[in-house]
C-alpha atoms as a PDB file:
ATOM      1  CA  MET A   1      -0.285   5.689  31.988  1.00  0.00           C
ATOM      2  CA  ALA A   2       2.803   4.247  33.197  1.00  0.00           C
ATOM      3  CA  LEU A   3       3.490   2.268  29.852  1.00  0.00           C
ATOM      4  CA  THR A   4       2.912   5.832  28.123  1.00  0.00           C
ATOM      5  CA  LYS A   5       5.410   7.474  30.289  1.00  0.00           C
ATOM      6  CA  ASN A   6       8.054   4.801  29.849  1.00  0.00           C
ATOM      7  CA  PHE A   7       7.395   5.098  25.902  1.00  0.00           C
ATOM      8  CA  THR A   8       7.706   8.868  25.977  1.00  0.00           C
ATOM      9  CA  GLY A   9      10.850   8.367  27.982  1.00  0.00           C
ATOM     10  CA  LEU A  10      12.318   5.977  25.507  1.00  0.00           C
ATOM     11  CA  GLN A  11      11.635   8.237  22.698  1.00  0.00           C
ATOM     12  CA  ASN A  12      13.358  11.043  24.382  1.00  0.00           C
ATOM     13  CA  ILE A  13      16.455   9.254  24.922  1.00  0.00           C
ATOM     14  CA  LEU A  14      16.409   8.115  21.329  1.00  0.00           C
ATOM     15  CA  ALA A  15      15.867  11.695  20.236  1.00  0.00           C
ATOM     16  CA  ARG A  16      18.870  12.818  22.082  1.00  0.00           C
ATOM     17  CA  HIS A  17      21.173   9.986  20.960  1.00  0.00           C
ATOM     18  CA  PRO A  18      20.389   9.600  17.193  1.00  0.00           C
ATOM     19  CA  ILE A  19      23.506   7.818  16.275  1.00  0.00           C
ATOM     20  CA  MET A  20      22.950   5.250  19.138  1.00  0.00           C
ATOM     21  CA  ALA A  21      19.507   4.933  17.702  1.00  0.00           C
ATOM     22  CA  MET A  22      20.717   4.329  14.232  1.00  0.00           C
ATOM     23  CA  VAL A  23      23.443   1.781  15.158  1.00  0.00           C
ATOM     24  CA  GLY A  24      20.909   0.042  17.336  1.00  0.00           C
ATOM     25  CA  LEU A  25      18.481  -0.078  14.432  1.00  0.00           C
ATOM     26  CA  ILE A  26      20.960  -1.519  11.945  1.00  0.00           C
ATOM     27  CA  GLY A  27      22.225  -4.244  14.524  1.00  0.00           C
ATOM     28  CA  ALA A  28      18.865  -5.255  15.300  1.00  0.00           C
ATOM     29  CA  GLN A  29      17.854  -5.407  11.603  1.00  0.00           C
ATOM     30  CA  ILE A  30      20.925  -7.502  10.800  1.00  0.00           C
ATOM     31  CA  ALA A  31      20.590  -9.905  13.910  1.00  0.00           C
ATOM     32  CA  ILE A  32      16.722 -10.189  13.074  1.00  0.00           C
ATOM     33  CA  ASN A  33      17.394 -10.968   9.505  1.00  0.00           C
ATOM     34  CA  GLY A  34      20.175 -13.499  10.408  1.00  0.00           C
ATOM     35  CA  ILE A  35      17.690 -15.429  12.627  1.00  0.00           C
ATOM     36  CA  GLN A  36      14.834 -15.256  10.240  1.00  0.00           C
ATOM     37  CA  HIS A  37      17.099 -16.811   7.437  1.00  0.00           C
ATOM     38  CA  SER A  38      18.359 -19.392   9.928  1.00  0.00           C
ATOM     39  CA  LEU A  39      14.817 -20.611  10.644  1.00  0.00           C
ATOM     40  CA  PRO A  40      13.144 -22.601   8.020  1.00  0.00           C
ATOM     41  CA  TYR A  41       9.565 -21.444   6.524  1.00  0.00           C
ATOM     42  CA  THR A  42       7.619 -24.159   8.162  1.00  0.00           C
ATOM     43  CA  SER A  43       4.460 -24.456  10.244  1.00  0.00           C
ATOM     44  CA  GLU A  44       6.601 -24.984  13.564  1.00  0.00           C
ATOM     45  CA  ASN A  45       8.549 -21.782  12.859  1.00  0.00           C
ATOM     46  CA  MET A  46       5.649 -19.605  11.894  1.00  0.00           C
ATOM     47  CA  ILE A  47       5.153 -17.931  15.527  1.00  0.00           C
ATOM     48  CA  PRO A  48       8.848 -17.206  15.924  1.00  0.00           C
ATOM     49  CA  LYS A  49       9.212 -15.738  12.439  1.00  0.00           C
ATOM     50  CA  TYR A  50       6.229 -13.486  12.949  1.00  0.00           C
ATOM     51  CA  MET A  51       7.279 -12.431  16.503  1.00  0.00           C
ATOM     52  CA  LEU A  52      10.735 -11.530  15.031  1.00  0.00           C
ATOM     53  CA  ALA A  53       9.285  -9.465  12.348  1.00  0.00           C
ATOM     54  CA  ALA A  54       6.952  -7.788  14.885  1.00  0.00           C
ATOM     55  CA  GLY A  55       9.720  -6.887  17.115  1.00  0.00           C
ATOM     56  CA  LEU A  56      11.712  -5.163  14.357  1.00  0.00           C
ATOM     57  CA  TYR A  57       8.401  -3.134  13.346  1.00  0.00           C
ATOM     58  CA  GLY A  58       7.604  -2.202  16.815  1.00  0.00           C
ATOM     59  CA  MET A  59      11.039  -0.875  17.404  1.00  0.00           C
ATOM     60  CA  ILE A  60      11.079   1.161  14.113  1.00  0.00           C
ATOM     61  CA  GLY A  61       7.740   2.583  15.223  1.00  0.00           C
ATOM     62  CA  THR A  62       9.416   3.646  18.378  1.00  0.00           C
ATOM     63  CA  LEU A  63      12.193   5.349  16.558  1.00  0.00           C
ATOM     64  CA  LEU A  64       9.559   7.091  14.243  1.00  0.00           C
ATOM     65  CA  GLY A  65       7.582   8.339  17.124  1.00  0.00           C
ATOM     66  CA  PRO A  66       9.357  11.712  17.658  1.00  0.00           C
ATOM     67  CA  MET A  67       8.567  12.645  13.935  1.00  0.00           C
ATOM     68  CA  MET A  68       4.946  12.612  14.728  1.00  0.00           C
ATOM     69  CA  HIS A  69       5.245  15.928  16.413  1.00  0.00           C
ATOM     70  CA  LEU A  70       5.537  17.427  12.659  1.00  0.00           C
ATOM     71  CA  GLY A  71       1.672  17.232  12.298  1.00  0.00           C
ATOM     72  CA  GLY A  72      -0.946  15.102  11.302  1.00  0.00           C
ATOM     73  CA  PRO A  73      -1.536  16.545   7.821  1.00  0.00           C
ATOM     74  CA  MET A  74       2.214  16.613   6.789  1.00  0.00           C
ATOM     75  CA  VAL A  75       2.930  13.078   8.068  1.00  0.00           C
ATOM     76  CA  THR A  76      -0.298  11.868   6.079  1.00  0.00           C
ATOM     77  CA  ARG A  77       1.029  13.649   2.853  1.00  0.00           C
ATOM     78  CA  ALA A  78       4.345  11.989   3.409  1.00  0.00           C
ATOM     79  CA  ALA A  79       2.687   8.670   3.627  1.00  0.00           C
ATOM     80  CA  MET A  80       0.433   9.229   0.422  1.00  0.00           C
ATOM     81  CA  TYR A  81       3.588  10.009  -1.434  1.00  0.00           C
ATOM     82  CA  THR A  82       5.401   7.247  -0.245  1.00  0.00           C
ATOM     83  CA  GLY A  83       2.581   4.933  -1.072  1.00  0.00           C
ATOM     84  CA  ALA A  84       2.363   6.481  -4.427  1.00  0.00           C
ATOM     85  CA  LEU A  85       6.055   6.174  -5.187  1.00  0.00           C
ATOM     86  CA  VAL A  86       6.425   2.515  -3.820  1.00  0.00           C
ATOM     87  CA  SER A  87       3.497   1.475  -5.903  1.00  0.00           C
ATOM     88  CA  GLY A  88       5.125   3.053  -9.084  1.00  0.00           C
ATOM     89  CA  LEU A  89       8.245   1.454  -8.429  1.00  0.00           C
ATOM     90  CA  THR A  90       6.836  -1.859  -7.750  1.00  0.00           C
ATOM     91  CA  LEU A  91       4.809  -1.749 -10.892  1.00  0.00           C
ATOM     92  CA  ALA A  92       7.948  -0.683 -12.796  1.00  0.00           C
ATOM     93  CA  ALA A  93       9.980  -3.582 -11.294  1.00  0.00           C
ATOM     94  CA  MET A  94       7.060  -6.150 -12.068  1.00  0.00           C
ATOM     95  CA  THR A  95       6.655  -5.058 -15.746  1.00  0.00           C
ATOM     96  CA  ALA A  96      10.542  -4.582 -16.535  1.00  0.00           C
ATOM     97  CA  PRO A  97      12.414  -7.087 -18.427  1.00  0.00           C
ATOM     98  CA  SER A  98      13.793 -10.013 -16.193  1.00  0.00           C
ATOM     99  CA  GLU A  99      16.831  -9.203 -14.345  1.00  0.00           C
ATOM    100  CA  LYS A 100      17.085  -5.596 -15.508  1.00  0.00           C
ATOM    101  CA  TYR A 101      17.499  -4.042 -12.090  1.00  0.00           C
ATOM    102  CA  LEU A 102      19.224  -6.984 -10.524  1.00  0.00           C
ATOM    103  CA  GLN A 103      22.406  -5.698 -12.343  1.00  0.00           C
ATOM    104  CA  MET A 104      22.536  -2.554 -10.062  1.00  0.00           C
ATOM    105  CA  SER A 105      23.871  -4.328  -6.932  1.00  0.00           C
ATOM    106  CA  GLY A 106      27.301  -2.863  -7.299  1.00  0.00           C
ATOM    107  CA  PRO A 107      26.186   0.904  -7.620  1.00  0.00           C
ATOM    108  CA  LEU A 108      23.708   0.308  -5.003  1.00  0.00           C
ATOM    109  CA  MET A 109      26.371  -0.847  -2.510  1.00  0.00           C
ATOM    110  CA  MET A 110      28.456   2.313  -3.277  1.00  0.00           C
ATOM    111  CA  GLY A 111      25.359   4.476  -3.096  1.00  0.00           C
ATOM    112  CA  PHE A 112      24.311   2.927   0.181  1.00  0.00           C
ATOM    113  CA  ALA A 113      27.957   3.591   1.790  1.00  0.00           C
ATOM    114  CA  ALA A 114      27.718   7.082   0.744  1.00  0.00           C
ATOM    115  CA  VAL A 115      24.136   7.923   2.004  1.00  0.00           C
ATOM    116  CA  PHE A 116      25.042   6.166   5.239  1.00  0.00           C
ATOM    117  CA  ALA A 117      28.124   8.052   5.851  1.00  0.00           C
ATOM    118  CA  ALA A 118      26.193  11.143   5.052  1.00  0.00           C
ATOM    119  CA  SER A 119      23.395  10.195   7.422  1.00  0.00           C
ATOM    120  CA  VAL A 120      25.916   9.818  10.230  1.00  0.00           C
ATOM    121  CA  ALA A 121      27.506  13.122   9.430  1.00  0.00           C
ATOM    122  CA  THR A 122      24.294  15.086   9.806  1.00  0.00           C
ATOM    123  CA  ALA A 123      24.478  14.398  13.408  1.00  0.00           C
ATOM    124  CA  PHE A 124      27.717  16.424  13.656  1.00  0.00           C
ATOM    125  CA  LEU A 125      27.372  19.093  11.149  1.00  0.00           C
ATOM    126  CA  PRO A 126      24.495  21.492  11.207  1.00  0.00           C
ATOM    127  CA  PRO A 127      22.533  21.810   8.159  1.00  0.00           C
ATOM    128  CA  THR A 128      22.857  25.549   8.145  1.00  0.00           C
ATOM    129  CA  GLY A 129      26.497  25.536   7.092  1.00  0.00           C
ATOM    130  CA  THR A 130      27.797  24.991   3.577  1.00  0.00           C
ATOM    131  CA  LEU A 131      29.271  21.656   4.287  1.00  0.00           C
ATOM    132  CA  GLY A 132      26.385  20.592   6.489  1.00  0.00           C
ATOM    133  CA  GLY A 133      23.748  21.550   3.964  1.00  0.00           C
ATOM    134  CA  GLY A 134      25.573  19.503   1.194  1.00  0.00           C
ATOM    135  CA  VAL A 135      25.740  16.364   3.531  1.00  0.00           C
ATOM    136  CA  TYR A 136      22.186  16.915   4.357  1.00  0.00           C
ATOM    137  CA  MET A 137      21.310  17.024   0.871  1.00  0.00           C
ATOM    138  CA  ILE A 138      23.072  13.682   0.115  1.00  0.00           C
ATOM    139  CA  ALA A 139      21.530  12.066   3.075  1.00  0.00           C
ATOM    140  CA  VAL A 140      18.031  12.942   2.117  1.00  0.00           C
ATOM    141  CA  TYR A 141      17.611  13.582  -1.582  1.00  0.00           C
ATOM    142  CA  GLY A 142      20.442  11.010  -2.486  1.00  0.00           C
ATOM    143  CA  GLY A 143      18.526   8.694   0.102  1.00  0.00           C
ATOM    144  CA  VAL A 144      15.300   9.169  -1.850  1.00  0.00           C
ATOM    145  CA  VAL A 145      17.108   8.014  -5.103  1.00  0.00           C
ATOM    146  CA  LEU A 146      19.075   5.221  -3.532  1.00  0.00           C
ATOM    147  CA  PHE A 147      16.074   3.450  -1.882  1.00  0.00           C
ATOM    148  CA  SER A 148      14.107   4.044  -4.901  1.00  0.00           C
ATOM    149  CA  ALA A 149      16.653   2.121  -6.804  1.00  0.00           C
ATOM    150  CA  LEU A 150      16.933  -0.339  -3.971  1.00  0.00           C
ATOM    151  CA  MET A 151      13.201  -1.117  -4.326  1.00  0.00           C
ATOM    152  CA  LEU A 152      13.378  -1.925  -7.931  1.00  0.00           C
ATOM    153  CA  TYR A 153      16.270  -4.407  -7.040  1.00  0.00           C
ATOM    154  CA  GLN A 154      14.572  -5.976  -3.985  1.00  0.00           C
ATOM    155  CA  THR A 155      11.165  -6.464  -6.102  1.00  0.00           C
ATOM    156  CA  GLN A 156      13.018  -8.092  -8.985  1.00  0.00           C
ATOM    157  CA  SER A 157      15.097 -10.131  -6.653  1.00  0.00           C
ATOM    158  CA  ILE A 158      11.729 -11.506  -4.792  1.00  0.00           C
ATOM    159  CA  ILE A 159      10.249 -12.192  -8.189  1.00  0.00           C
ATOM    160  CA  GLN A 160      13.361 -14.183  -9.196  1.00  0.00           C
ATOM    161  CA  GLN A 161      13.419 -16.040  -5.884  1.00  0.00           C
ATOM    162  CA  CYS A 162       9.808 -16.935  -6.326  1.00  0.00           C
ATOM    163  CA  GLU A 163      10.156 -18.311  -9.759  1.00  0.00           C
ATOM    164  CA  ARG A 164      13.467 -20.273  -9.147  1.00  0.00           C
ATOM    165  CA  THR A 165      12.528 -21.866  -5.770  1.00  0.00           C
ATOM    166  CA  PRO A 166      12.078 -25.622  -6.328  1.00  0.00           C
ATOM    167  CA  HIS A 167       8.558 -26.863  -5.628  1.00  0.00           C
ATOM    168  CA  TYR A 168      10.062 -29.103  -2.920  1.00  0.00           C
ATOM    169  CA  MET A 169      11.387 -25.972  -1.031  1.00  0.00           C
ATOM    170  CA  ASN A 170       9.257 -23.640   0.884  1.00  0.00           C
ATOM    171  CA  TYR A 171       9.654 -19.943  -0.298  1.00  0.00           C
ATOM    172  CA  ASP A 172       9.983 -17.650   2.919  1.00  0.00           C
ATOM    173  CA  PRO A 173       7.924 -14.472   2.240  1.00  0.00           C
ATOM    174  CA  ILE A 174       8.293 -13.131   5.620  1.00  0.00           C
ATOM    175  CA  SER A 175      12.222 -12.773   5.426  1.00  0.00           C
ATOM    176  CA  ALA A 176      11.897 -11.288   1.748  1.00  0.00           C
ATOM    177  CA  SER A 177       9.415  -8.784   2.876  1.00  0.00           C
ATOM    178  CA  ILE A 178      11.747  -7.196   5.568  1.00  0.00           C
ATOM    179  CA  GLY A 179      13.984  -5.426   2.966  1.00  0.00           C
ATOM    180  CA  ILE A 180      10.947  -4.039   0.961  1.00  0.00           C
ATOM    181  CA  TYR A 181       9.548  -2.792   4.364  1.00  0.00           C
ATOM    182  CA  MET A 182      12.942  -1.197   5.243  1.00  0.00           C
ATOM    183  CA  SER A 183      13.286   0.569   1.987  1.00  0.00           C
ATOM    184  CA  THR A 184       9.719   1.925   2.222  1.00  0.00           C
ATOM    185  CA  ILE A 185      10.258   3.122   5.885  1.00  0.00           C
ATOM    186  CA  ASN A 186      13.553   4.971   4.621  1.00  0.00           C
ATOM    187  CA  LEU A 187      11.655   6.727   1.723  1.00  0.00           C
ATOM    188  CA  PHE A 188       8.802   7.720   4.073  1.00  0.00           C
ATOM    189  CA  VAL A 189      11.388   9.267   6.554  1.00  0.00           C
ATOM    190  CA  ARG A 190      13.149  11.122   3.703  1.00  0.00           C
ATOM    191  CA  ILE A 191      10.051  12.523   2.110  1.00  0.00           C
ATOM    192  CA  LEU A 192       8.702  13.753   5.458  1.00  0.00           C
ATOM    193  CA  SER A 193      12.143  15.390   5.962  1.00  0.00           C
ATOM    194  CA  ILE A 194      11.781  17.150   2.706  1.00  0.00           C
ATOM    195  CA  LEU A 195       8.386  18.315   3.301  1.00  0.00           C
ATOM    196  CA  ALA A 196       9.308  19.684   6.771  1.00  0.00           C
ATOM    197  CA  SER A 197      12.118  21.675   4.992  1.00  0.00           C
ATOM    198  CA  GLY A 198      10.078  22.965   2.560  1.00  0.00           C
ATOM    199  CA  LYS A 199       7.495  24.218   5.312  1.00  0.00           C
ATOM    200  CA  LYS A 200      10.278  25.992   7.193  1.00  0.00           C
ATOM    201  CA  LYS A 201      11.147  28.209   4.161  1.00  0.00           C
END
């Protein structure tokens, strides 16, 4: 019972301070990715690497907790749509010509900067206004486009790493999968926001 109350209290704090939550999540992801890449993929490092990944995933689950009040059916639909979208994108990346999507790194960086800035601005601009509504559209719909393209890029990048890693080196699937996981979570959050907005109309 005490653990549940502490968990609920933490979620309330994060809901009241979305910018702090966003900055904290990004900082934690950068730190965990840095530590992950610094640890060689060997049997001695398996437990630390899995623990780091589990810590990141647990933090994301805590941040997503307040969204569950939107209701089970809507969350389930968002999860199904996200799964179908990610499956289609993965299949497209796997069957596309080699390195086709790896050339998108420049546009992806610019798009990420625009979506990130719009996401931060939504904390200060109400979506009911003209400017706020436009910024919200960029953060949500632009985010779907961005993270869909990023999923294509990341999938082909993983395939390329697997193919080009020398046999005497260990490929690190744990570190490589974190980017895919984060893109999937970002797609899920934005699809859920679109469904919630459609329900309010």
